[in-house]
């Protein structure tokens, strides 16, 4: 094995790319992350330039998915998929020879993946032929994306201390992205403000919510429209959302100010 194996990370969420790079630096100090891509097409371009030994590919990226990018990379690199979906894609991955990680990536799980990759690189094993499995995965993902609109999410499973809570979506005031998780601000049974963490990126979670009830107002914030008390205009075409019975003030970025056109 080369003393300095190389890797590419592709994810449209820069915070998640950086988090994975930091975790890899801890789990595999000899690994050199030579490129980071924002989407599948960029991943292909950077792969052709740097020819890394390993590619960590987010499954869901705009334009070209990680599965489509992997199909083009073929057996020229060892592939590891990173996914926020633990009910669909992971089942398919588990049946095959592909490595996968579930967001947010747990260090222990990453260490196991790194051990397998080291073993394959040390043995100079070629990347497995996964063409058939990749085609199967691409078809499954396409079916998921083109299927009838699913029912909006009604409950969110969240860890509160040592307890797993089922939080009714109607009780959520807002969501805010964290480096590794999404913070859920909600009301408990007594109506008191509460917080919990969800192991899912905010964009993945927001996609499952009723758009008539929840709106993204900032890159890192999704708010329950029923929880808004009032909105105040800020500087430089921004605004602030104030909530009923909560002290938090949520930012509205210029890109989402059109939601409050009457201001």
Short mmCIF file of N, CA, C and O in Angstrom, two decimals, residues 156 167-176 183-188 191-195 209 213-215 217 221-229 241-248 250:
data_model
loop_
_atom_site.label_atom_id
_atom_site.label_comp_id
_atom_site.label_asym_id
_atom_site.label_seq_id
_atom_site.Cartn_x
_atom_site.Cartn_y
_atom_site.Cartn_z
N UNK A 156 -41.21 12.65 14.32
CA UNK A 156 -39.76 12.63 14.18
C UNK A 156 -39.18 11.89 15.38
O UNK A 156 -39.53 12.18 16.53
N UNK A 167 -41.54 12.81 18.41
CA UNK A 167 -42.01 14.19 18.47
C UNK A 167 -43.02 14.43 17.35
O UNK A 167 -42.68 14.30 16.17
N UNK A 168 -44.27 14.80 17.69
CA UNK A 168 -45.22 15.14 16.64
C UNK A 168 -44.73 16.34 15.84
O UNK A 168 -44.27 17.34 16.42
N UNK A 169 -44.80 16.25 14.54
CA UNK A 169 -44.31 17.35 13.70
C UNK A 169 -45.04 18.65 14.01
O UNK A 169 -44.46 19.73 13.97
N UNK A 170 -46.32 18.54 14.37
CA UNK A 170 -47.09 19.75 14.67
C UNK A 170 -46.54 20.49 15.89
O UNK A 170 -46.81 21.69 16.06
N UNK A 171 -45.80 19.78 16.76
CA UNK A 171 -45.26 20.41 17.97
C UNK A 171 -43.90 21.06 17.74
O UNK A 171 -43.32 21.63 18.66
N UNK A 172 -43.38 20.96 16.52
CA UNK A 172 -42.06 21.55 16.23
C UNK A 172 -42.21 23.03 15.91
O UNK A 172 -43.09 23.43 15.14
N UNK A 173 -41.34 23.84 16.51
CA UNK A 173 -41.32 25.28 16.21
C UNK A 173 -40.36 25.58 15.05
O UNK A 173 -40.68 26.34 14.16
N UNK A 174 -39.17 25.01 15.13
CA UNK A 174 -38.22 25.22 14.05
C UNK A 174 -37.13 24.16 14.08
O UNK A 174 -36.97 23.43 15.07
N UNK A 175 -36.39 24.07 12.99
CA UNK A 175 -35.23 23.18 12.86
C UNK A 175 -34.01 24.05 12.56
O UNK A 175 -34.11 25.02 11.81
N UNK A 176 -32.89 23.68 13.12
CA UNK A 176 -31.65 24.42 12.81
C UNK A 176 -30.52 23.41 12.62
O UNK A 176 -30.35 22.51 13.45
N UNK A 183 -30.92 20.27 14.91
CA UNK A 183 -31.53 20.55 16.20
C UNK A 183 -33.01 20.80 15.98
O UNK A 183 -33.40 21.62 15.14
N UNK A 184 -33.85 20.09 16.72
CA UNK A 184 -35.30 20.23 16.64
C UNK A 184 -35.78 21.00 17.86
O UNK A 184 -35.60 20.55 18.99
N UNK A 185 -36.37 22.17 17.64
CA UNK A 185 -36.95 22.95 18.73
C UNK A 185 -38.45 22.69 18.73
O UNK A 185 -39.14 22.97 17.75
N UNK A 186 -38.97 22.15 19.82
CA UNK A 186 -40.36 21.71 19.85
C UNK A 186 -40.98 22.04 21.19
O UNK A 186 -40.32 22.60 22.08
N UNK A 187 -42.24 21.69 21.37
CA UNK A 187 -42.95 21.91 22.63
C UNK A 187 -43.28 20.56 23.26
O UNK A 187 -43.82 19.68 22.56
N UNK A 188 -42.96 20.41 24.53
CA UNK A 188 -43.26 19.14 25.18
C UNK A 188 -44.74 19.06 25.56
O UNK A 188 -45.53 19.96 25.23
N UNK A 191 -46.27 22.02 26.89
CA UNK A 191 -46.18 23.22 26.07
C UNK A 191 -44.91 24.02 26.29
O UNK A 191 -44.76 25.13 25.76
N UNK A 192 -43.97 23.47 27.06
CA UNK A 192 -42.71 24.17 27.34
C UNK A 192 -41.73 23.95 26.20
O UNK A 192 -41.68 22.85 25.61
N UNK A 193 -40.92 24.96 25.87
CA UNK A 193 -39.92 24.80 24.81
C UNK A 193 -38.93 23.69 25.16
O UNK A 193 -38.48 23.57 26.30
N UNK A 194 -38.61 22.87 24.17
CA UNK A 194 -37.66 21.77 24.36
C UNK A 194 -36.82 21.64 23.10
O UNK A 194 -37.17 22.18 22.04
N UNK A 195 -35.71 20.94 23.24
CA UNK A 195 -34.81 20.74 22.09
C UNK A 195 -34.36 19.29 22.03
O UNK A 195 -34.28 18.62 23.06
N UNK A 209 -41.17 17.22 5.18
CA UNK A 209 -42.18 17.99 5.91
C UNK A 209 -43.20 18.59 4.95
O UNK A 209 -42.93 18.77 3.76
N UNK A 213 -46.82 23.90 5.78
CA UNK A 213 -46.67 24.19 7.20
C UNK A 213 -45.26 24.65 7.56
O UNK A 213 -45.09 25.45 8.48
N UNK A 214 -44.27 24.15 6.83
CA UNK A 214 -42.88 24.48 7.15
C UNK A 214 -42.21 25.19 5.97
O UNK A 214 -42.45 24.83 4.81
N UNK A 215 -41.40 26.18 6.29
CA UNK A 215 -40.70 26.93 5.24
C UNK A 215 -39.25 27.11 5.63
O UNK A 215 -38.93 27.39 6.80
N UNK A 217 -36.20 29.37 5.79
CA UNK A 217 -36.02 30.83 5.79
C UNK A 217 -34.55 31.22 5.75
O UNK A 217 -34.21 32.39 5.63
N UNK A 221 -31.96 27.07 8.56
CA UNK A 221 -33.14 27.17 9.43
C UNK A 221 -34.41 26.86 8.64
O UNK A 221 -34.63 27.37 7.55
N UNK A 222 -35.26 26.01 9.23
CA UNK A 222 -36.61 25.73 8.72
C UNK A 222 -37.57 26.04 9.86
O UNK A 222 -37.34 25.61 11.00
N UNK A 223 -38.64 26.77 9.56
CA UNK A 223 -39.54 27.20 10.63
C UNK A 223 -40.95 26.73 10.36
O UNK A 223 -41.39 26.63 9.20
N UNK A 224 -41.66 26.41 11.45
CA UNK A 224 -43.08 26.08 11.38
C UNK A 224 -43.84 27.41 11.26
O UNK A 224 -43.79 28.24 12.17
N UNK A 225 -44.53 27.61 10.16
CA UNK A 225 -45.20 28.90 9.94
C UNK A 225 -46.22 29.20 11.02
O UNK A 225 -46.49 30.36 11.33
N UNK A 226 -46.79 28.15 11.62
CA UNK A 226 -47.78 28.36 12.68
C UNK A 226 -47.15 28.86 13.97
O UNK A 226 -47.86 29.32 14.86
N UNK A 227 -45.83 28.72 14.09
CA UNK A 227 -45.14 29.13 15.31
C UNK A 227 -44.66 30.58 15.26
O UNK A 227 -44.18 31.11 16.25
N UNK A 228 -44.79 31.21 14.09
CA UNK A 228 -44.26 32.57 13.94
C UNK A 228 -45.19 33.58 14.62
O UNK A 228 -46.41 33.56 14.41
N UNK A 229 -44.58 34.44 15.41
CA UNK A 229 -45.31 35.54 16.03
C UNK A 229 -45.32 36.75 15.09
O UNK A 229 -46.37 37.28 14.73
N UNK A 241 -37.21 36.36 12.21
CA UNK A 241 -38.46 35.71 12.58
C UNK A 241 -38.52 35.61 14.10
O UNK A 241 -37.60 35.10 14.74
N UNK A 242 -39.62 36.09 14.67
CA UNK A 242 -39.85 35.98 16.12
C UNK A 242 -40.95 34.94 16.33
O UNK A 242 -41.92 34.87 15.57
N UNK A 243 -40.79 34.15 17.38
CA UNK A 243 -41.68 33.01 17.60
C UNK A 243 -42.59 33.22 18.80
O UNK A 243 -42.24 33.96 19.73
N UNK A 244 -43.71 32.55 18.76
CA UNK A 244 -44.65 32.61 19.87
C UNK A 244 -44.07 31.88 21.08
O UNK A 244 -43.74 30.69 20.99
N UNK A 245 -43.91 32.59 22.18
CA UNK A 245 -43.48 31.94 23.41
C UNK A 245 -42.07 31.44 23.44
O UNK A 245 -41.71 30.62 24.28
N UNK A 246 -41.22 31.92 22.53
CA UNK A 246 -39.82 31.52 22.54
C UNK A 246 -38.96 32.77 22.40
O UNK A 246 -39.38 33.77 21.82
N UNK A 247 -37.76 32.71 22.95
CA UNK A 247 -36.87 33.86 22.90
C UNK A 247 -35.96 33.85 21.67
O UNK A 247 -35.39 34.88 21.33
N UNK A 248 -35.85 32.71 21.03
CA UNK A 248 -34.95 32.63 19.87
C UNK A 248 -35.47 33.53 18.74
O UNK A 248 -36.67 33.63 18.50
N UNK A 250 -34.92 33.96 14.67
CA UNK A 250 -34.36 33.21 13.55
C UNK A 250 -34.06 34.13 12.37
O UNK A 250 -34.89 34.99 12.03
#
